[in-house]
Amino acid sequence: MSQRWRLATGGCINRSRPLRFVFNGRVLTGYEGDTLASALIANGIRTVARSFKYHRPRGIVGVGAEEPNAIFQVGEGRKTVPGLRATQVELYEGLTAYSVNGWPSVEFDIYAINDLIGGLLPAGFYYKTFMWPRSFWKRYEHRIRQMAGLGRAPDASDPDTYDKRNIHCDVLVVGAGPSGLMAALTAARSGARVIVADEQSEFGGGLLGTGIEIGGMEAGKWVQKMVEALEKWPEVMMLSRSTVTGYHDHNFLVINERRTDHLSNPVPLMSRERMWRVRAKQVVLATGAIERPLVFADNDRPGVMLASAVSVYMQRYAVLPGRSLVIFTNNDSAYRVVHDAINAGAVVKGVVDLREGAASEAADAARRVGVPVYRGHVVTAVKSGFGGVNRINIGRLSADGRSVVAHKGSIECDVLAMSGGWNPTVHLHAQSGGRPVFDEAKACFLPGFSVQAERSTGACAGEFDLSLCLVGAVEAASEALRQVGIDPVTVDTPGTAQHTEAPLRALWSIPGDRAMPRGKKFVDYQNDTTEADIRLAAREGYRSIEHVKRYTALGFGTDQGKLGNVNGMAILADALGQSPSAIGTTTYRPNYTPVTFGAIAGRAVGEVLFDPIRRTPMHEWHVENGAAFEDVGQWKRPWYYPLPGEDREKAVSRECLATRHSVGILDASTLGKIEITGRDAAELLDRIYTNAWKSLSVGRCRYGLMLGEDGMVMDDGVTSRLSEHRYLMTTTTGGAAHVLNWLERWLQTEWPELKVFLTSVTDRWAVTSIAGPKSRELLESLSEGIDCSPEAMPFMSFCEGRVAGIAARVFRISFSGEVAYEINVSADQGLLLWRAVMEAGKPFGITPYGTDAMHVLRAEKGYVIVGQDTDGSVTPIDLGMDWIVSKKKDFIGKRSLFRADTARDNRKQLVGLKTEDSTVVLPEGAQLVNGFSSSRPVPMVGHVTSSYFSATLEHSIALALIKGGRARLGGSVYAPLLDGRLIKATITEPVFYDSDNVRQRG
Amino acid sequence: MTKRYSIFSLARNALSHHENWQEAWRSPQPQPEYDVVIVGGGGHGLASAYYLARNFDVGRIAVVEKGWIGGGNTGRNTTIVRSNYLWDEAAHLYEKSLQLWEGLSQELNYNVMFSQRGVMNLGHTLQDMRDIVRRSSANRLNGIDSEVLTPMDIKRRVPVIDVGPSARYPILGASFQPRGGVARHDAVAWGFARAADQLGVDIIQNCEVTGIRQVDGAVTALETSRGLIRTTKVGVVAAGHSSVMAAMAGLRLPIESHPLQALVSEPLKPVLDTVIMSNAVHGYISQSDKGELVVGAGIDAYTGYGQRGSYGIIEGNIAAIVTLFPSFSRVRMLRQWGGIVDVCPDACPIIGKTPVRGLYFNCGWGTGGFKATPGSGWVFAHTLARDEPHVLNAAFSLERFYTGALIDEHGAAGVAH
Amino acid sequence: MLQIECPWCGACDQSEFSYGGEAHIARPKTPADLSDQEWGDYLFNRENPKGWHREQWCHTAGCRRWFNAVRDTVTSRIKAYYQMGAVPPEEDGR
């Protein structure tokens, strides 16, 4: 079988480029320029899918974004894509596609049984059943889930890449049909910066393939000329295969450009899709209109198609959806099919026009070519066999349109082209915040008041006459240009043939054959929502259109109701005795058509680009020396440095012992560093920190704790007075950015009178910290111009000089409880210094240690880590740090400490824990109770915040927050572990080692 | 009398072509006076009315809703139900709710499709894991099911997730609550509405409250778009608009209204059997019965009543999902939407009395209110009927913002869905 | 995505800014004199209006300056910007 339904001539396809593709395992051929849908039609394939609920056979209905049925899995392996609409898939050599539902095949589907028992499956049936027995819902649900779904996700990662571009323009024109092209040309000639985006592979929109004449030439020619003219302007960007999918606040729109899907062998490295993030000063919407189906019994049979789609298939793609057609319409536009079909060599058996009266230019034209026109008639039944429609019955409509008064026999045909009028594509207008309003005369929703800088023109504004569209487009563009301060030039619109169209007659539901009153009239094909479902919903009290949508699934499909929604609203209106304008629409939301996740994410995915990675200047050394890393904020910090054969526990113990007994070295570069300068720097510190700062002398350092205004510990660190009005604040690694923002905010918004400047210098300095009894000796061996003696450089002081020949600031501060120095050098010298210190430290057995050992060392000393030992509900008092809370001055958060609950006793307080069995290390996070209990709930008295095995003490130690813990020193608590063990521990002071601070002061 | 729903009623009605189904709820005209008026016909408001009518004898009850019932956050959320909260107060409240969920379809004779597929909270850092152990331990001791999973366990349950060590933020483990899951959001509103209606509650849609009348510091009536309604007891359950309602009574609340966005993919064949949440990368995801991947993230930073947020949130959210699930890159996003959430400083609700006598608020559920729907209704009904809080909501008073007794779930919940 | 006009840098994308919430909440001069009620009101209670909102923004990824804006919380339209400490523009009708 080789394209038996392809016309010998015509169409916008390239017959010299045949393309092979595979559909449901069958190898078929189409041509370049085909969509998958047109190629299937060319090959005579009519039943392409099974419906979601009733598993009825379905064929292609539409020709674009509205297609509800022809939804396929396209491509193989990692490149497979679920849910693609055949009408929007361009054919390429080697394309493979599968129908998703239907077993064993779409032609013979065992679940078609659902259609026969359909009486049991009205809208919302699942809310009324599947409830007994209670435990069975999971089983029912499992079956339901297996039946649902329109495709399969790939099972491996995506080989393609996606990118994003930001762009500005004066005017964004959405849609490149006649209106869009005309509007764009007006804007371009006026000197505006213009973007034209169109979802199709070619520009021209509804003109493509038609024989219409514009400006004395054939439409295709005119489109080509327009595009050529536009492309000459340097400030005009023309995007095809580019759908404006979202219209967001402040005229921010996103365009999804598909760059490679139509190619059989895309250029390697070319991104598959691109998201254009557009900030448009003005938007001209020229998105056209989508034809509406008529709602009649069995209107879903393969071969029942939109009239406009039938024309497009014949003209643009040169394929015949059928050889003998009947047209069923309520308006004049469908009469076009008569002539298109005859030109294509098909037979038109008749036009069934539900409007009364004989006078109609279109009808006369049809009769002149010998096509019978049945005015005041409707299709009452659709007969189908294997392969779809084969006959229809027609009958005479009653005057009120509610019943069929006489049957007029049947007509054999293989295609029924239907038209229920047109729905302007108001999606983007509505997404922008506009509310479409119902137009009774045109029987459709038109754009309403513009909330953002946008306007609709052409068919999407309800203008269906081509010549008026062209004039309107120029006006719309001119208005947009004036809004951005550009004088529009005068543009002549080309002439077109004028037609007088008779008004349509809105008849939202077609009465059926009296013999078969229960034929299903589909409103939403993809979700199998019928007219009866909507009426049932209304009867049951689901009367808001949103309720009906949710109860019947109307418009919930991947076509988002492009075909069915307006019919559904009107049927609901009828059921409630209201007008469609009283019902209104459901909310239009992005996306207009679905967008690939990968395209929205862009490059910001995966190991490297999801979030920036921050590495210290010494990172390279850590990698070379086998460090395991920990993520702390965006930083990669060395966690521990295992030697061959060591596990984490062993490595950490070794690192700790080395530091306690000789000297350890830690990369402390990640700590936040903020330089605070200015006359009022000390005043700022006084207001931010809980303790007093004005007494700190130059050259000295002090520990500070800052609270949120709610009194809870927010951050901590050591701040040093570099000179009279110059301080260096350090913060936690994770809190650095927040603290800087915090300080700046207070300064700018509340205390502008303070003369203070803040500079983040975190990345400016590399910090090598050495700690341990040999650290002084080590520093001395490396430093020039620095007196390292305890007298000259006591604990909590700093000096400047050279270390290993590198200019350095050396701070004598300690987080380990040992004599320790933090050597700050310019970041670019960091690695050099580190290597020099390692070299000079060899005689001492210098040992690099990571965050894990750092945690153990500080916990032995009872030093808290904000964010680990605190959680946003802990005050300095709770931490036992009353000593650092000034009684005299005010500071941020102070007042909160005196609130009734915050000031009460018996809050959770920081204490130490020693397990009864010295080798058992409590899990961090373990909850604590006062004793064993098998009943639930068990009252909890606190939890473990930090817990380690201390190699130095040869005992497991922990820090914990325990209710009234300070009063329970010496008492016992129990930790019931997740594995069922119950661990007993003694409550101790939170300082386990050198409680008199002899070592770090030494 | 109202006919119960069952397979038999379906079959019976099929014979009459479904022409004879009763209304799920009436659409009554507002009466001039009620004993209690609930403002807000979302899940929480309808649940409050239902339990008020079911558990107490308070007289005539109305629910007034400015739009359509279930049209606010009830119909816009990602339907996650769990009770694995850290603090006792929150855990007990949400656990009560979860227990109500477990029998809700039968209780309401309406299938709310509560599907206990389990909820997994991923940990990506050592601190995440400490928090997970802390929360799991607390849950266990509170009688709430909770497990801590290793990356291997996670991979076994969720084959499509990337648990590799080279991820930007590798998955180090997770907490898992098997009894957690998802439900059909609309059905919850409809089920409560139908059941409340059967107990005589008037559900009045398209009725916007425009004023709260008071005499001597006590409520006397509500001004509405459908006329004056006299009442001395008003329960406001108007998530998103709580501050607007409070302002009518001359009150200010510790609440800000933020946009919260969510999105769905096109429907897929089953690929994800569990609810996955990751605070660290700001994304959570489940698969609906229809096959859509239902995805959400954190709130927009700025306040907004427009039910729309910024695209940047969507981009970051999807980047997080694709990073966690690399094979979802080619899946397509069908639709996004937004709701308005009341955000409290401690990420916990306010359920209780106000300085105005007869005026009660149930608000501030932030991003996590859906799961609390039945429990919230249960305790609020009690509070309204007895004029004092139920033991489960005593801690969730407005007073806590003055005493400092906050229930800070931020640490445990982050994006608390 | 909002487009916000930093008074110093001009119109930039929202992603460059951070939000600071309600403007004009002055920190009490002598917090110790406040009752728990008054302090709690300052700490937590907000107008949170539906409609025009005077709020703080910071051009975090730009000049890092804080400023005020008047934004409609329903439509997101911003009608005025003014510097810290400046008198807010009249709250005329929408």
mmCIF file with all atom_site columns, C-alpha atoms in Angstrom, chain A residues 192 200 203 245 329 391 404-405 437 439 535 554 595 632 642 708 741 748 823:
data_model
loop_
_atom_site.group_PDB
_atom_site.id
_atom_site.type_symbol
_atom_site.label_atom_id
_atom_site.label_alt_id
_atom_site.label_comp_id
_atom_site.label_asym_id
_atom_site.label_entity_id
_atom_site.label_seq_id
_atom_site.pdbx_PDB_ins_code
_atom_site.Cartn_x
_atom_site.Cartn_y
_atom_site.Cartn_z
_atom_site.occupancy
_atom_site.B_iso_or_equiv
_atom_site.pdbx_formal_charge
_atom_site.auth_seq_id
_atom_site.auth_comp_id
_atom_site.auth_asym_id
_atom_site.auth_atom_id
_atom_site.pdbx_PDB_model_num
ATOM 1  C CA . ALA A 1 192 ? 9.994   48.689 15.595 1.00 0.00 ? 192 ALA A CA 1
ATOM 2  C CA . GLN A 1 200 ? 3.783   25.765 12.475 1.00 0.00 ? 200 GLN A CA 1
ATOM 3  C CA . PHE A 1 203 ? 4.447   30.822 8.013  1.00 0.00 ? 203 PHE A CA 1
ATOM 4  C CA . THR A 1 245 ? 2.951   28.887 25.331 1.00 0.00 ? 245 THR A CA 1
ATOM 5  C CA . THR A 1 329 ? -22.661 22.598 9.242  1.00 0.00 ? 329 THR A CA 1
ATOM 6  C CA . ARG A 1 391 ? -23.300 6.085  6.115  1.00 0.00 ? 391 ARG A CA 1
ATOM 7  C CA . VAL A 1 404 ? -36.171 15.795 14.455 1.00 0.00 ? 404 VAL A CA 1
ATOM 8  C CA . VAL A 1 405 ? -39.560 15.958 12.792 1.00 0.00 ? 405 VAL A CA 1
ATOM 9  C CA . VAL A 1 437 ? -16.805 37.603 26.773 1.00 0.00 ? 437 VAL A CA 1
ATOM 10 C CA . ASP A 1 439 ? -20.728 37.199 21.715 1.00 0.00 ? 439 ASP A CA 1
ATOM 11 C CA . ARG A 1 535 ? -26.436 17.349 31.813 1.00 0.00 ? 535 ARG A CA 1
ATOM 12 C CA . LEU A 1 554 ? -14.413 18.251 30.212 1.00 0.00 ? 554 LEU A CA 1
ATOM 13 C CA . VAL A 1 595 ? 6.099   21.996 26.677 1.00 0.00 ? 595 VAL A CA 1
ATOM 14 C CA . VAL A 1 632 ? 27.453  22.789 52.909 1.00 0.00 ? 632 VAL A CA 1
ATOM 15 C CA . PRO A 1 642 ? 40.515  8.592  54.502 1.00 0.00 ? 642 PRO A CA 1
ATOM 16 C CA . GLY A 1 708 ? 16.378  37.134 64.698 1.00 0.00 ? 708 GLY A CA 1
ATOM 17 C CA . ASN A 1 741 ? 21.468  40.814 53.587 1.00 0.00 ? 741 ASN A CA 1
ATOM 18 C CA . GLN A 1 748 ? 19.226  50.799 54.725 1.00 0.00 ? 748 GLN A CA 1
ATOM 19 C CA . ILE A 1 823 ? 45.845  32.187 58.454 1.00 0.00 ? 823 ILE A CA 1
#
